XYZ file of C-alpha atoms in Angstrom:
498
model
C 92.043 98.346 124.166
C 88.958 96.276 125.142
C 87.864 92.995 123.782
C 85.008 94.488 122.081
C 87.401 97.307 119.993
C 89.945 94.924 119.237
C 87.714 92.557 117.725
C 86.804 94.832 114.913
C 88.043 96.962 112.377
C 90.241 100.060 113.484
C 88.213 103.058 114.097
C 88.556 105.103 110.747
C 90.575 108.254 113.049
C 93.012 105.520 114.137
C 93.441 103.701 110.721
C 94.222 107.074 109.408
C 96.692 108.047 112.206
C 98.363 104.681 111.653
C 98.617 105.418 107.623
C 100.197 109.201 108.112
C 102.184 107.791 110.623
C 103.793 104.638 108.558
C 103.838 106.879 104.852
C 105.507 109.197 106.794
C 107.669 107.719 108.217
C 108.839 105.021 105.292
C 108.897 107.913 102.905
C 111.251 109.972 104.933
C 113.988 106.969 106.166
C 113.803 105.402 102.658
C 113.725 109.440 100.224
C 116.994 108.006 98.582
C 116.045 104.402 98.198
C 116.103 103.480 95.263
C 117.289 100.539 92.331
C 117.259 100.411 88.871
C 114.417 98.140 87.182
C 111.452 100.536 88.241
C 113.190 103.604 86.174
C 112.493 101.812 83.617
C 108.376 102.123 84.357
C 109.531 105.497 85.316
C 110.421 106.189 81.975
C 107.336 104.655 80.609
C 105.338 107.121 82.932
C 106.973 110.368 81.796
C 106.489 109.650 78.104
C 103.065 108.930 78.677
C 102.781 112.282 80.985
C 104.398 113.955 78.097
C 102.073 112.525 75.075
C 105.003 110.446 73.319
C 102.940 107.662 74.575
C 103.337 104.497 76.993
C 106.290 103.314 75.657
C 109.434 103.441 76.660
C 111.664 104.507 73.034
C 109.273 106.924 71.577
C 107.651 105.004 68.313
C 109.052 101.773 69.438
C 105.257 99.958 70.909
C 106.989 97.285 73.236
C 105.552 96.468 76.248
C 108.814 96.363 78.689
C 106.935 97.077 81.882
C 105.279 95.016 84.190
C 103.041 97.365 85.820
C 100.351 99.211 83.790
C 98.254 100.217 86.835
C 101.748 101.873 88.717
C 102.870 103.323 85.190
C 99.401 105.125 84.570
C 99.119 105.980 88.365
C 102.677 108.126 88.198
C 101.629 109.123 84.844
C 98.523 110.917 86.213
C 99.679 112.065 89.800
C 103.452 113.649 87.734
C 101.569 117.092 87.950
C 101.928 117.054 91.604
C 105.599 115.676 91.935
C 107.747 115.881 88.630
C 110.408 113.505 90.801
C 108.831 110.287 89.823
C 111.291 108.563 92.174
C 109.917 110.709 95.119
C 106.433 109.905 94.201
C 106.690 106.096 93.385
C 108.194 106.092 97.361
C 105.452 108.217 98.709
C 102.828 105.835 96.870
C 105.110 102.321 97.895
C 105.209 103.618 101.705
C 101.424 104.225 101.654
C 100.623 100.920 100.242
C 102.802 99.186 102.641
C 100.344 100.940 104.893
C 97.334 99.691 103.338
C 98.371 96.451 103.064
C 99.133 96.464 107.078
C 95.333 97.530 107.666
C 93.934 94.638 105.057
C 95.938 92.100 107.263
C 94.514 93.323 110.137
C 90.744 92.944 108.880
C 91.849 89.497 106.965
C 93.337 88.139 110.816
C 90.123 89.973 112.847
C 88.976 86.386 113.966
C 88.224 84.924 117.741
C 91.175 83.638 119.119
C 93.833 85.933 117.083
C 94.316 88.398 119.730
C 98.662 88.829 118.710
C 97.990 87.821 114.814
C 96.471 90.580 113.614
C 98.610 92.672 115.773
C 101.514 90.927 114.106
C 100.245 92.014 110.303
C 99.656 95.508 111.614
C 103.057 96.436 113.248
C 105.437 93.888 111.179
C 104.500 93.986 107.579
C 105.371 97.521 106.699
C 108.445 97.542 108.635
C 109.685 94.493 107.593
C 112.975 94.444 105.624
C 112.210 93.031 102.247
C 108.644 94.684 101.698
C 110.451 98.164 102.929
C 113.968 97.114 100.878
C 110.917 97.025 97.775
C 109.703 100.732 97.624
C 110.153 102.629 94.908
C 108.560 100.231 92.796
C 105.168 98.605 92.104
C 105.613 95.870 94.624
C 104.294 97.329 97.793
C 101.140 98.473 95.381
C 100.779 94.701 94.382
C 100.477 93.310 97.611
C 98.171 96.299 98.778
C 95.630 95.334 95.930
C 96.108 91.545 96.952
C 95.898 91.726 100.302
C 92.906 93.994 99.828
C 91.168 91.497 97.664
C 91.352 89.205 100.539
C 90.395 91.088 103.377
C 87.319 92.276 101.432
C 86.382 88.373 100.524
C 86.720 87.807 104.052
C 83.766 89.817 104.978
C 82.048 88.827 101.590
C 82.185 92.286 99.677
C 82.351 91.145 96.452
C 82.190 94.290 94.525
C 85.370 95.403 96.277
C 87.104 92.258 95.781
C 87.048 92.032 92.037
C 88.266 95.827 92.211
C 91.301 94.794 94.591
C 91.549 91.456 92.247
C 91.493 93.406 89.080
C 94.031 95.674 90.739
C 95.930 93.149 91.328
C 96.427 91.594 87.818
C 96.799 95.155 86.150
C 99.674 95.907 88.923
C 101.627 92.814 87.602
C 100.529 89.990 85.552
C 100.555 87.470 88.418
C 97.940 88.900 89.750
C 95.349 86.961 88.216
C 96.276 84.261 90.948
C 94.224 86.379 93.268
C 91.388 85.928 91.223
C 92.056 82.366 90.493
C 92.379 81.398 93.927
C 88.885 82.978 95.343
C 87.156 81.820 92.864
C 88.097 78.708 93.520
C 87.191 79.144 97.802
C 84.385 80.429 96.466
C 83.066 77.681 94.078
C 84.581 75.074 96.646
C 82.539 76.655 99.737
C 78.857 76.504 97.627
C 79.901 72.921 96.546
C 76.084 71.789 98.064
C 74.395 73.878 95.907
C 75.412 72.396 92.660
C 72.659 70.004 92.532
C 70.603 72.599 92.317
C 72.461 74.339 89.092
C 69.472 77.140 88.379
C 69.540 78.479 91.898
C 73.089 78.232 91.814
C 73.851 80.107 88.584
C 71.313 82.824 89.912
C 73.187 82.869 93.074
C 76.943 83.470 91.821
C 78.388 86.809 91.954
C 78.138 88.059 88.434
C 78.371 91.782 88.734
C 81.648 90.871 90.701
C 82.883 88.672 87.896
C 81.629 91.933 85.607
C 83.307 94.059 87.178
C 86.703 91.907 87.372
C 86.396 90.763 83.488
C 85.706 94.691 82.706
C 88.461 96.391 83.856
C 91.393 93.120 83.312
C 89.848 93.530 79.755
C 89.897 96.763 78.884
C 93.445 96.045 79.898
C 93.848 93.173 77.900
C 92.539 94.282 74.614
C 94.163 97.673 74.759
C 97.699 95.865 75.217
C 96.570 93.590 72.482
C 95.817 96.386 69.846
C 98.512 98.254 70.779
C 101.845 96.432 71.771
C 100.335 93.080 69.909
C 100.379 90.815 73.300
C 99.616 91.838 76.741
C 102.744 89.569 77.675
C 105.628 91.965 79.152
C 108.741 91.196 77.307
C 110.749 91.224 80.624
C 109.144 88.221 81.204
C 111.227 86.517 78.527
C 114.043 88.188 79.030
C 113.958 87.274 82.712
C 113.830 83.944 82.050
C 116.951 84.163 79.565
C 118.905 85.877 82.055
C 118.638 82.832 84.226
C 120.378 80.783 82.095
C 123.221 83.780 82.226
C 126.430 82.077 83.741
C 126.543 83.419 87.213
C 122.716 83.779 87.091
C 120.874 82.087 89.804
C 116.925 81.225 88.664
C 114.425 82.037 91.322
C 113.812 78.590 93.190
C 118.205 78.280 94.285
C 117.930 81.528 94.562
C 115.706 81.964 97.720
C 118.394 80.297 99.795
C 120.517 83.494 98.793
C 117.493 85.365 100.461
C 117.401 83.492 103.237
C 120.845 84.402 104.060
C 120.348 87.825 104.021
C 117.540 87.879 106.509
C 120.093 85.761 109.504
C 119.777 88.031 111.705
C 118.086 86.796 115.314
C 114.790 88.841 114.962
C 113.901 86.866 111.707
C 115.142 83.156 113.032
C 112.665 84.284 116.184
C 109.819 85.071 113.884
C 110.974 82.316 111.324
C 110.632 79.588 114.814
C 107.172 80.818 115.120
C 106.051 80.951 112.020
C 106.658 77.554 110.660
C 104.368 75.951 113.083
C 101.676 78.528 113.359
C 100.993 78.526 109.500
C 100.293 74.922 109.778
C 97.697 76.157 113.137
C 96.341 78.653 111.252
C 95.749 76.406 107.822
C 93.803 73.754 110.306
C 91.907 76.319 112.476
C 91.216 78.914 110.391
C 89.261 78.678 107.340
C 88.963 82.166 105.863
C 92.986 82.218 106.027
C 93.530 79.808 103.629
C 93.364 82.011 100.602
C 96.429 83.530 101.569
C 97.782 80.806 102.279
C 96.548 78.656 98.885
C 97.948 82.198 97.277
C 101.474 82.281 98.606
C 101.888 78.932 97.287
C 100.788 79.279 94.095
C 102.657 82.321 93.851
C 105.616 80.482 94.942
C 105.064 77.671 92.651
C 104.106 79.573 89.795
C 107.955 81.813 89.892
C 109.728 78.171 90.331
C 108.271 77.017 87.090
C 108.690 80.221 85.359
C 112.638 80.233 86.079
C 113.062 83.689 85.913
C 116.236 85.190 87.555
C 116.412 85.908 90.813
C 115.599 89.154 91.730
C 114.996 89.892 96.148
C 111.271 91.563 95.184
C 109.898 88.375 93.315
C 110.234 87.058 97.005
C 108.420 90.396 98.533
C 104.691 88.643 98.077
C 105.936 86.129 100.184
C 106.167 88.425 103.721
C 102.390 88.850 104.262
C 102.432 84.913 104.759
C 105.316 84.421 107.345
C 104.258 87.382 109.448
C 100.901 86.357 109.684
C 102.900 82.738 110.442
C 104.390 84.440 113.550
C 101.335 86.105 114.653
C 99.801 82.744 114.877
C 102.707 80.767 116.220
C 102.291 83.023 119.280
C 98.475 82.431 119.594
C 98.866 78.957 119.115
C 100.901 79.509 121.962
C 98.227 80.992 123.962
C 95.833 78.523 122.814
C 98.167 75.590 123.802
C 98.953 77.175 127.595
C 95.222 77.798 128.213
C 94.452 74.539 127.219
C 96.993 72.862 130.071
C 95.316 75.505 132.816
C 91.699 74.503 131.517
C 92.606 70.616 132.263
C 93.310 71.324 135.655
C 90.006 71.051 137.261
C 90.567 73.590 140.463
C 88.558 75.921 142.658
C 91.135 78.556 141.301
C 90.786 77.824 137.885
C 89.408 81.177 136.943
C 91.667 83.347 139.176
C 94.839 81.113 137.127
C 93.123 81.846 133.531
C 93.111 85.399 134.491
C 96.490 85.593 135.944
C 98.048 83.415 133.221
C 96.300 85.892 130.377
C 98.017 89.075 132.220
C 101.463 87.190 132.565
C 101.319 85.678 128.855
C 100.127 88.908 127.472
C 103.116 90.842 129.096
C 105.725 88.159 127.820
C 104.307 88.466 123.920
C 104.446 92.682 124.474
C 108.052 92.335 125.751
C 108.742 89.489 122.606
C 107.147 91.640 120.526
C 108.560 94.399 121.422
C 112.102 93.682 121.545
C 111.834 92.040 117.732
C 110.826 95.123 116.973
C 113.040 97.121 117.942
C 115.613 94.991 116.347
C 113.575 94.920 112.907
C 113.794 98.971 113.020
C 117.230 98.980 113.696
C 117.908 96.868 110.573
C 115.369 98.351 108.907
C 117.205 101.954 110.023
C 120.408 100.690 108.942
C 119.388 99.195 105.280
C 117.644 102.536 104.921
C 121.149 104.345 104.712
C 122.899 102.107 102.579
C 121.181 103.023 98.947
C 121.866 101.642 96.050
C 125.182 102.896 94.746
C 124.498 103.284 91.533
C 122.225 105.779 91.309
C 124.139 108.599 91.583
C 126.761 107.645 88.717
C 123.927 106.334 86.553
C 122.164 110.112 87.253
C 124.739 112.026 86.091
C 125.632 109.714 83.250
C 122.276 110.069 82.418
C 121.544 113.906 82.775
C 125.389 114.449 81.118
C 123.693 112.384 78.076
C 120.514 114.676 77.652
C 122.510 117.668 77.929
C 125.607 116.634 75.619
C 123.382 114.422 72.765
C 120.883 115.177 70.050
C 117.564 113.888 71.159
C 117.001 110.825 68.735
C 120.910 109.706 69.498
C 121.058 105.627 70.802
C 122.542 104.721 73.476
C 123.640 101.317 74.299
C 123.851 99.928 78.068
C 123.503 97.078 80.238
C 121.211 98.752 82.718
C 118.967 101.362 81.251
C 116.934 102.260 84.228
C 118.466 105.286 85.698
C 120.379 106.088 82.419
C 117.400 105.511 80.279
C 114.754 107.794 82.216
C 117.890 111.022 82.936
C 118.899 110.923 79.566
C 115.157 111.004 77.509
C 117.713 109.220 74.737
C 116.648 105.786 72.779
C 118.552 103.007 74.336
C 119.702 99.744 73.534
C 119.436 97.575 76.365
C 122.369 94.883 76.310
C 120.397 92.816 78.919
C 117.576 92.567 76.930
C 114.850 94.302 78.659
C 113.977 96.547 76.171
C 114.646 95.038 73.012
C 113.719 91.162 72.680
C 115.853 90.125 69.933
C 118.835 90.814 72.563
C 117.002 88.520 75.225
C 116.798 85.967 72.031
C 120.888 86.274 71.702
C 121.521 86.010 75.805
C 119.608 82.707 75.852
C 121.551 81.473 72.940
C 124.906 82.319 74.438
C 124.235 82.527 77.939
C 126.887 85.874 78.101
C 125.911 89.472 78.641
C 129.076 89.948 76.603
C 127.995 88.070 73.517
C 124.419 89.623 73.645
C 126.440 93.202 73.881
C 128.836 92.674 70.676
C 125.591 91.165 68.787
C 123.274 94.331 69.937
C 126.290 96.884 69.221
C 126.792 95.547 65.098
C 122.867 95.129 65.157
C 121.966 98.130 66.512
C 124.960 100.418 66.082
C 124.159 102.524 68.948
C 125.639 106.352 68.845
C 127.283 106.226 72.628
C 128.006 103.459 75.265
C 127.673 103.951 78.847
C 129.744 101.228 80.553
C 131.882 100.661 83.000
C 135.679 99.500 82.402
C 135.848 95.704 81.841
C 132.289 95.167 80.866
C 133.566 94.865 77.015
C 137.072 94.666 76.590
C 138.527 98.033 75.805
C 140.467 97.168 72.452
C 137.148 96.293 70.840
C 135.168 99.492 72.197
C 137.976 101.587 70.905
C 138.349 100.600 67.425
C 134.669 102.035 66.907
C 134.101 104.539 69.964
C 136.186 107.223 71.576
C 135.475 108.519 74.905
C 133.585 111.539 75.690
C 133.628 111.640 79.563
C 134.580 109.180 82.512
C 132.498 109.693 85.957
C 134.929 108.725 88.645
C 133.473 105.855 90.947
C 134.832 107.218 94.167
C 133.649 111.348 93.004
C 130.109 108.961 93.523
C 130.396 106.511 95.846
C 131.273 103.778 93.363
C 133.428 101.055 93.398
C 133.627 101.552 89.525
C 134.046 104.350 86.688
C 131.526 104.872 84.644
C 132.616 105.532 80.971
C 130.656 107.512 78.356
C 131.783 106.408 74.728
C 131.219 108.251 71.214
C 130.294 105.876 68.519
C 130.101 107.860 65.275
């Protein structure tokens, strides 16, 4: 490719090739990847799709997802894939796309010749954004990635879209908006003496167009749940104090672990030392990086449980890291030649550009290969669950009367097959239960207290998780789903609670 190409935005042919060829491919490896939490927006999108409403218990106005935008999204595009799980993968691998291409036009800059290479061929493919689809994640980071790129080149209008996006995707999203306004305000700093011509000059149809569509958002929540505040929220944040929990600060060193392997420790070498290049040479990168921090510090004070995609929004950051570890690199070598004051000088540069450029293929090449391989390999180890919770789930909506509770500690996959009310023993769903697991700090506890409370009709559980004496003075069993018919290292036991 020649300088003047790679110094601008794909062609539109090629940006499309490289989208069919990544949503492909993602949505193909990962068809059966899936984990429970985003049935539960799942769930929330059928109802909706099916005029009972977006709520998750039909006449029960509790907002228990995260992700409005996603939610209305499946809601609408349900006509043209009644799999919801199929679709939300299809949308995640495009996204991860998207969000590949934004990086690309937020890294265009002099001097990044292997960053924005880096964001292009790294981000979708690597492990923790991919280990993420199926839910609204990969749509998150499209929207703030796109905000970015877009302020980058100073299209406003497009950037309080992607920003508004953003914050309707997941709550946290209004640190996108936070954080350019303040670049913004903090790069026309000069002008404040003169306040009239500055007024005049700020963006306000952006800011319109940002406060418009977060509001409509906002006040519909409001007037119809009573707070635009997701319940999980809460409910996260009780969980952590769970015994056996880990909150989301301890718990990135549990992350860490997982990601070992020598293609991340490579990257992760790189990376550490280019983010502090690219914060002193770069300028228009330090949203993202002022973003990831905030982001980061934002979860830590929250507390919330540790789940692996609260760390997801964290990728864009350390590959762009890597990218610009290796042209700091660059910048460093060509800087030694460029001291050497010789006849040959020129002939060197050119020779040393060729040999340095082959090096960072071959590096780049070989990580990833090794990042497909894992990526390859996660991609066929699914969640096990799914299959168990399925037929639990589809047994329930074939065997129960439609308005009949059931209580569960995970009501993702059970809750969307069986279309039955459920009573969420982990306190997703219902927030007095989230109320009871902070006050006892045991799933157990919060289970007895939701079963007298809420005297669900059946319990899908899984031997052990309440101790059998006390399930059978009140419930008989109806069915038990073999763990190893399923892949499971567990039963899964369907009780009758009359």
């Amino acid at each position: 490719m020649s300088a003047s190409v790679s110094r601008r935005l794909p062609p539109a042919a090629w940006a499309l090739g490289y989208l069919l060829l990544v949503t492909t491919g993602l949505s193909w490896v990962f068809a059966a990847w899936s984990y429970d939490d985003p049935f539960i927006t799942y769930r929330y999108a059928d109802n909706l799709s099916r005029g009972l409403g977006m709520v998750y218990n039909p006449g029960e106005r509790l907002l228990s997802t995260t992700t409005p935008l996603f939610t209305l999204l499946l809601s609408l595009l349900r006509p043209l894939s009644p799999d919801l799980h199929r679709l939300a993968v299809l949308i995640g691998a495009f996204s991860l796309g998207l969000g590949g291409l934004f990086l690309w036009q937020l890294t265009n800059l002099p001097g990044l010749r292997f960053t924005r290479w880096a964001g292009l061929l790294f981000y979708p493919l690597f492990p923790l954004a991919a280990s993420t689809l199926s839910s609204e994640t990969p749509l998150y980071l499209a929207c703030c990635l796109g905000a970015f790129a877009f302020y980058r080149r100073r299209q406003m209008h497009l950037t309080a879209v992607c920003a508004a996006l953003a914050a309707l995707t997941r709550p946290d999203g209004f640190l996108v908006a936070l954080v350019i306004g303040l670049l913004y305000l903090s790069s026309h700093l000069p002008r404040l003496r003169q306040w009239r011509q500055w007024l005049s000059g700020l963006p306000w149809l952006a800011a319109l167009i940002y406060l418009s569509i977060t509001g409509t958002w906002v006040i519909f929540a409001w007037l119809y749940y009573g707070s635009p505040v997701p319940l999980t929220l809460y409910a996260k944040q009780q969980q952590a104090a769970v015994a056996g929990s880990t909150a989301f600060l301890p718990g990135l060193w549990t992350i860490l672990g997982w990601y070992s392997a020598w293609p991340q420790w490579v990257q992760a070498a790189l990376a550490l030392p280019g983010m502090v290049y690219g914060m002193v040479r770069f300028p228009s990168l330090r949203g993202l990086f002022l973003w990831s921090g905030l982001y980061f510090i934002a979860y830590s004070l929250l507390s919330v449980t540790r789940y692996f995609w609260y760390y997801a929004p964290l990728v864009p950051l350390f590959v762009v890291g890597f990218g610009l570890g290796l042209d700091a690199c660059r910048e460093v070598a060509r800087g030694y030649l460029e001291g050497k004051a010789t006849t040959e000088v020129v002939t060197t540069r050119r020779r040393f550009e060729l040999l340095f450029t082959l090096l960072v293929g071959v590096v780049i090449g070989t990580l990833l290969v090794g990042q497909i391989g894992r990526l390859w390999r996660m991609s066929q180890s699914p969640d096990p669950r799914f299959p168990i919770y399925q037929a639990a789930g589809l047994w329930l909506r074939e065997h129960t009367q439609s308005e009949a509770a059931v209580g569960s500690f995970e009501v993702g996959i059970i809750g969307y097959y069986s279309r039955r009310p459920m009573v969420d023993f982990a306190g997703l769903i219902q927030p007095e239960i989230a109320v009871q697991l902070g006050q006892t700090g045991s799933y157990l506890s919060a289970a007895r207290w939701a079963m007298q409370h809420y005297q669900p009709n059946y319990l899908v559980v899984m031997p052990g998780a309440i101790p059998e004496q006390e399930i059978a003075s009140q419930c008989a069993i109806q069915v038990t789903f073999p763990g190893a018919d399923y892949g499971y290292a567990s039963d899964v036991r369907i009780y009758a609670c009359p």
